[in-house]
Amino acid sequence: MTLPDFSLNRRAFLGRAATGIGALALGSLLNPRMLGADLPVEEKWPGVVRPLHWPAKAKRVIHLYMAGGPSHLETWDYKPKLKEMHGKPMPDSFTKGQQIAQLQGKELKCFGPQHDFQKFGQSGQEMCALFPHLGKMADDICIIRSMHTDQINHDPAHTLMNTGSGIPGRPSMGSWLLYGLGSSVDNLPGYVVLTSAGKGGQMQPLAARQWSAGFLPGRFQGVRFHSKGDPVLYLGNPPGTTREDQRGVIDAINSLNARHHAATHDPEVLTHISQYEMAFKMQASVPGLMDVSTEPASALELYGAKPGDGTFASNCLLARRLAERGVRFIQLYHRDWDHHGGIKNDIKLKAGEVDQPAAALLADLKQRGMLDDTLVIFGGEFGRTPMGQGDGRDHHIKGFSIWMAGGGIKGGVTYGATDEFGYAAVENPVHVHDFHATLLHLFGIDHKRLIHRFQGRDYRLTDVHGEVVKAILA
Amino acid sequence: MNYFSSNSERGLLLAAGLLLSALANSAADSVSFNRDIRPILSDKCYACHGPDKNARKGKFRLDLEAEAKARRDEHFPIVSGQPAASGLVKRIFATDPDEVMPPPKSNSQLTPREKELLKQWIAEGAKYEAHWAYLPVTRPTVPSVPGAKSKIENPIDHFLLARQQAAGLTPVAEADRRTLIRRLAFDLTGLPPTAAEVGAFVKSKDAKAYEKLVDRLLDSPRYGERMTVNWLDLVRYADSVGYHGDQIISVWPFRDYVINAFNANVPFDRFTREQLAGDLLTNATPATRIASGYNRLGMMSTEGGIQDKEYLAKYAGDRVRNTSTVWLGATLGCAECHDHKFDPYSTKDFYRFAAFFADLKEKGWYKDGFDKGDWGPQLKAPTPEQQARLDAFDKQIARHTAALAAITDEKLAAGRAAWEAKIRAFDKGQKLTGSNAPAVKAESTAGTKLEVVKDGEILASGPLPAHDDYTVTLPARLEHIAGFKLDVIRDDNLPGNNVSRAGTSFYISEVEVTFTPDKKSRLQPVKISGATADFAEEGHPALATIDGNPRTSWGIGFLPGRSHNTTYTFARTLTGSPDAFFTVRIRHSPDHPRQHLGRFRVSLTAVPADVLTAVQLTGEARKEAHEKTIAKFYRTIAPELEALRSQLNLARAERETLTGKIPVSFVSESTAPRVMRVLARGDWMDDSGEIVESGAPHFLKQIVKPARATRLDLADWMTAPDNPLTARVFVNRLWKMYFGTGLSRNLDDLGAQGEWPQQLDLLDWLSDEFMTGWDVKHLARLMVTSAAYRRSADSTPLLEERDPFNRLLTRQSRHRLDAEFIRDNALAISGLLVEQQGGPSVKPVQPAGYWAYLNFPRREYASDAGDSLHRRGLYTHWQRTFLHPSLLAFDAPTREECTVSRPVSDTPLQALVLLNDPSYIEAARAFAEKILRQGGRGFDKRLAFAFETALARPPKAEEAQVLHDLFEKQWRRYQADKTAARQLLTIEDAPAPKNADPELAAWMQVSRAILNLHETITRE
């Protein structure tokens, strides 16, 4: 294309910026095609935390979000005592005065773990036997068995897990991270959301609020990629319009906009021009990203993915491709973990869907030397009761498990513990706020110093709480 | 994602204190507590030394003058006039990390300038002032501006010019008329002016042309629509409940109430009373009760396993946040768990405020929300015209029913005897199966693939045309056929609600039947005399499928997807034969594209066995019971009754259909007030807190009343002349609408953390003016007729340097249109816009699968058809958890919470919407057609027309050159590739012109370019 002549505008604009806006804002106002073309992306789109509060261990997150509330008792937290007590009344001392969801007013009976556990790896981490593939990665994984949260229903619990508050309207952790660190990629969104459903029947809804930027500017929001149709909404050109046609239209738009800027000196016009350039880049880069046909058959086999099937396995492979391209926060929602009934079979089904791909992701990252600076998180919004609900379990917030790997986290470690019934986190409890504080810490951010003012108040991802879990840092 | 700064970002920098305005007072000026000192103390000190007693450090508070100046141990923190003797000064200038305040660990550090200001303030006497926003509004004198060379239209200009003169600045000149009419049209109506309107205004010699234009726009019904967009953000209006399954609800009559109220210029105090307490007014009407739906606009949940009490607490908190923000610009919501950190609001104030709403009839857990659509009190409010029609139908139905009853069984005896004889004469020798034979064939008219899968069940697959009819053929091997049954079968493989191929429901407008008795005969139409469904959505009765009216239909609506059926009775019984067959044609509703049957079965029904048995019995064997059985059945087929039966069916179908169109909306209903307690740390499980009564925040004027203060009292209190907040809040927000920034920048917080208004005198003068009559249009007119409003948005280097953020209003501003108006603008420019005020929300085109993560019920978006695709953005269905993606991309809020000021971002996703969203592609085609139709001949004339239409100005030569090049290139390309031209011009739901004209295709690309310009979506 012919580049519009920016020379005059640039001078006029710099004049304005130098007097009015200040040198700090300058960098982010300039068009990369004008000035910053050779700068590293981080320099072009800086975050608000500059410099970092301390050196970062992690550069990106892959969050394997098991939506619906996975049972810790059939995954990462073995409770022989509960097995022994199966069918007997749950001791009143645990449950009295505690918040309960669907079991309100029902008789509370112990419900033993439905699957066996075994020890894996050198570290001998105890994990459910349904996860043999992840078992092979046990020495890279840190299991936290002492998570707890405040929200007992899916919707607010997801909102708390993602934003640090049960009240809608706050930014999600991915948005905070982008806001703090800036983007490290300029032809893809910095925060990408992928979703998969699975084959069970317990599909709890999922709101776009979970990846919303809340009160932060909209450009920090997560962008959901779709497995059907345009991977990013409105990505495809109109019918009968080739990439060259589109280039021609965008050139005309930008050329007229540049002239408009020359007349008005409105810096917003420059922003607008750059967004069209980036949109055009995305139109090429996203399909390339989604096209896994370039992957060797061995990679597909490793993950157990078929191109374009939209499964969790395919999403894990895409997550790795996104990570390679520099996307900062990658969130994979896998739904259908809400096992109020039939937990024995359903959890087996879920394990079958996620075990191999999640392990493949870890192995793949490791083999590429990327696990060191990629934080992988596996977990849901809450856990499930040690008390049975028929042949399933109810929502539970007093104790549950997640695991993390890579990105500055110690491998082969089990941290914290619930009591012998798996009811409450009793040893080294980790609240969602602590989890958030730790996450930011790994990125070189002091969670108490990443703030944004809204409605007269300084907000943080961790609100007024949060302690970094130092013991699990590598 | 990316990554450039925008207005809001510059705001951030400002707020972060990285930038000092060139206008900040020089140290020589005297210090004002409210302007200079409170913001520092509030931001840097109050968190530990402010109103929140639990967070207070060292038992010391700075927000109260007496305490700040009282002796502490051996020193005084503040000694008026003596900085050197003041502990505060020592501490803030200290270098010892243990000594210095704020502590080095804190996020709040004082800048050198702030330290100097605090010192200077103490030196000048350390005078405290009450917070400006809590002092009653007093009308300031309008300042005189001697020697002002700029135009003065009204007092607004006096206030602004006085301040500008003091700063030594001169405002820029008035904008040209083209800019003015476009600015006014967007600001007052949210739509652009037409080229003709621009022309007339530019040419007008009338000295009052501008004022007349303002009046015309304020009188336009579009004004109410424009004002409503912002109001709906504030009160968080949406068409779904928000929590969990985000079920769809009907509350659109509230939206229409707001439009009507703004258009009728309902005084703001009445507007307030009607929304907060429209149900409690002595002269409550359906309209005021619908207005009271305001209290019911918060999010609600039907999620299984939630605790009623917890959600009641959530809803109460939501109401306090909303009402206090909307009317008082107060962040009272911050006091739910602790006393407010910056403002005097206590936790008790929060719960006292919540107690105003304790009388609302509501549930925490709407257990039947999903299954039955029960979300608490609703009002059905038929329009007078609807009521008249309902009454007329009732009369008709009564008349027909009576007429039917008047034809007694005796009068039908002869006909019945003949029918019985026919039945008895039936030749059993044909060896009919006597049982039902499944369908053998199913065809569609528009390409849906239909196959009989098992037992006559038919499965639809393949293409999904917007409109399609199915025809099923089935053998008639029953002896005596009474009618047929249509089973709609749930299939988990079907999308959405599992009962149809799209959306959450199917809609069948008509069923038509033919019968072919044997090989020799022709097919004959069969009249249907009755239809009964096991379930029907309100407004969609089964009878609608036999009324001959394609606009009425049977469907199941937005409820859990289950199998359903309708049984049809023929107007006469038919006899089968080995060769006889039926066809049943199922016509889908044209108003619900794609919501077609996915899995279904059609099966014949026999004349009931007990009737047949009775008919065979004659003489002694036949008893009275047999007679009754036959007589009852015969009445359903008696030809003598057919005319009346048809009329009755028709009246019933129409009445039921009309019932579904009656506006339904949530309303407030008052009941015995719940006990409200202060919840310690906001914990809803803690019942130990103090019981509180409703009341105003303790530091403001109190409501004095022997009985419980109600929502109506709250409304009256908020709009009392001595309430210091309500008018200022509204004036400040309206100012932002017309000038781009509020007089106080923080529209949502007039508290200590808000911004000291740039011109409190002007804000107060306008607030006082507003309170005399609460006349919103008067206020709007004052603002937009001021000389300040009419200025050019172009700046000068001097003004840029001295006042980069234009806080002194020496010029106008540019800002991007809000999401809805970006859409409206494209529709208006292209000529597609359908202007129809009010009514149920509409569903424009949206990408498939966008709703895939909704559940309870599962659903798939089904876009509307026809006019509904081209309504203004404010009528778009507002799904809180998955807002329409092109609105969301342009920063429209989800309305889960109150939004006072939308953030403005510029992202590549927005570029993709304007470039590629089928709605904008369609607009580009329509615009291109309009240009060719109305733009005259030749490129230049046509482009001039296009620019006048989209930008209210002619193109510049260089712009014309760029677009001409684009046009030429595209024209050549589409001439060479007609297929591509046809593809571009083909738009779903809007058939392509017959010949795929390369010229039209090229103009379509030029139109896309124009619709994407920054200037097109910007109000200047």
Coordinates of N, CA, C and O in Angstrom, one line a residue, chain A residues 110-150:
Chain A
C110 N -21.7 -39.1 55.1 CA -20.4 -39.2 54.5 C -20.5 -40.0 53.2 O -21.3 -41.0 53.1
F111 N -19.7 -39.6 52.2 CA -19.7 -40.3 50.9 C -18.3 -40.5 50.5 O -17.6 -39.5 50.2
G112 N -17.9 -41.7 50.6 CA -16.4 -42.0 50.4 C -16.0 -41.7 49.0 O -16.8 -41.6 48.0
P113 N -14.6 -41.6 48.8 CA -14.1 -41.3 47.5 C -14.5 -42.5 46.5 O -14.5 -43.6 46.9
Q114 N -14.8 -42.1 45.3 CA -15.4 -43.1 44.4 C -14.3 -43.8 43.6 O -14.6 -44.7 42.8
H115 N -13.1 -43.3 43.6 CA -12.0 -43.9 42.9 C -10.8 -44.0 43.7 O -10.6 -43.2 44.6
D116 N -9.9 -45.0 43.3 CA -8.7 -45.1 44.1 C -7.6 -44.1 43.7 O -7.7 -43.5 42.7
F117 N -6.7 -43.9 44.6 CA -5.6 -43.0 44.4 C -4.3 -43.8 44.3 O -4.2 -44.9 44.8
Q118 N -3.3 -43.2 43.7 CA -2.0 -43.9 43.8 C -0.9 -42.8 43.8 O -1.2 -41.6 43.5
K119 N 0.3 -43.3 44.1 CA 1.4 -42.3 44.2 C 2.1 -42.3 42.8 O 2.3 -43.3 42.2
F120 N 2.5 -41.1 42.4 CA 3.1 -40.9 41.1 C 4.5 -40.2 41.2 O 4.7 -39.4 42.1
G121 N 5.3 -40.6 40.3 CA 6.6 -39.8 40.1 C 7.6 -40.1 41.3 O 7.3 -40.8 42.2
Q122 N 8.7 -39.4 41.1 CA 9.8 -39.4 42.1 C 9.2 -38.9 43.4 O 9.6 -39.3 44.5
S123 N 8.5 -37.8 43.3 CA 8.0 -37.1 44.5 C 6.9 -37.9 45.2 O 6.6 -37.6 46.3
G124 N 6.3 -38.9 44.5 CA 5.3 -39.7 45.1 C 4.0 -38.9 45.4 O 3.3 -39.2 46.4
Q125 N 3.7 -38.0 44.5 CA 2.5 -37.2 44.8 C 1.3 -38.2 44.6 O 1.2 -39.0 43.7
E126 N 0.3 -37.9 45.5 CA -0.9 -38.8 45.6 C -1.9 -38.2 44.7 O -2.4 -37.0 44.9
M127 N -2.3 -38.9 43.7 CA -3.3 -38.4 42.7 C -4.3 -39.5 42.4 O -4.0 -40.7 42.5
C128 N -5.5 -39.2 42.0 CA -6.5 -40.2 41.6 C -6.0 -41.0 40.4 O -5.4 -40.5 39.5
A129 N -6.2 -42.3 40.5 CA -5.8 -43.2 39.5 C -6.4 -42.9 38.1 O -6.0 -43.5 37.1
L130 N -7.4 -42.1 38.1 CA -8.0 -41.7 36.8 C -7.1 -40.8 36.0 O -7.5 -40.5 34.8
F131 N -6.0 -40.3 36.5 CA -5.2 -39.4 35.8 C -3.8 -39.9 35.6 O -2.8 -39.3 36.0
P132 N -3.7 -41.1 34.9 CA -2.3 -41.7 34.7 C -1.4 -40.7 33.9 O -0.2 -40.7 34.2
H133 N -1.9 -40.0 32.9 CA -1.0 -39.2 32.1 C -0.5 -38.0 32.9 O 0.7 -37.8 32.9
L134 N -1.3 -37.4 33.7 CA -0.9 -36.3 34.5 C 0.1 -36.9 35.6 O 1.0 -36.2 36.1
G135 N -0.2 -38.1 36.0 CA 0.7 -38.8 37.0 C 2.1 -38.8 36.5 O 3.0 -38.6 37.3
K136 N 2.3 -38.9 35.2 CA 3.7 -38.9 34.6 C 4.3 -37.6 34.8 O 5.5 -37.5 34.7
M137 N 3.5 -36.5 34.9 CA 4.1 -35.2 35.1 C 4.1 -34.8 36.5 O 4.3 -33.6 36.8
A138 N 3.8 -35.7 37.4 CA 3.6 -35.4 38.9 C 4.8 -34.5 39.4 O 4.6 -33.6 40.2
D139 N 6.0 -34.8 38.9 CA 7.1 -34.1 39.5 C 7.2 -32.6 39.0 O 8.0 -31.8 39.5
D140 N 6.4 -32.3 38.1 CA 6.3 -30.9 37.6 C 5.2 -30.1 38.3 O 5.1 -28.9 38.0
I141 N 4.3 -30.8 38.9 CA 3.1 -30.2 39.4 C 3.1 -29.9 40.9 O 3.7 -30.6 41.7
C142 N 2.5 -28.8 41.2 CA 2.3 -28.4 42.6 C 0.8 -28.5 42.9 O 0.0 -27.7 42.3
I143 N 0.4 -29.4 43.7 CA -1.0 -29.6 44.1 C -1.3 -28.7 45.3 O -0.6 -28.8 46.3
I144 N -2.3 -27.9 45.3 CA -2.7 -27.1 46.5 C -4.0 -27.8 46.9 O -5.0 -27.8 46.2
R145 N -4.0 -28.3 48.1 CA -5.1 -29.0 48.6 C -5.9 -28.2 49.6 O -6.9 -28.7 50.2
S146 N -5.5 -27.0 49.8 CA -6.2 -26.2 50.8 C -6.8 -24.9 50.3 O -6.8 -23.9 51.0
M147 N -7.3 -25.0 49.1 CA -8.0 -23.8 48.5 C -9.3 -23.6 49.3 O -10.0 -24.6 49.7
H148 N -9.8 -22.3 49.4 CA -11.1 -22.1 49.8 C -11.7 -20.8 49.2 O -10.9 -20.0 48.8
T149 N -13.0 -20.7 49.2 CA -13.6 -19.5 48.5 C -14.8 -19.1 49.3 O -15.1 -19.7 50.4
D150 N -15.5 -18.0 48.9 CA -16.6 -17.5 49.7 C -17.9 -17.7 49.0 O -19.0 -17.5 49.6

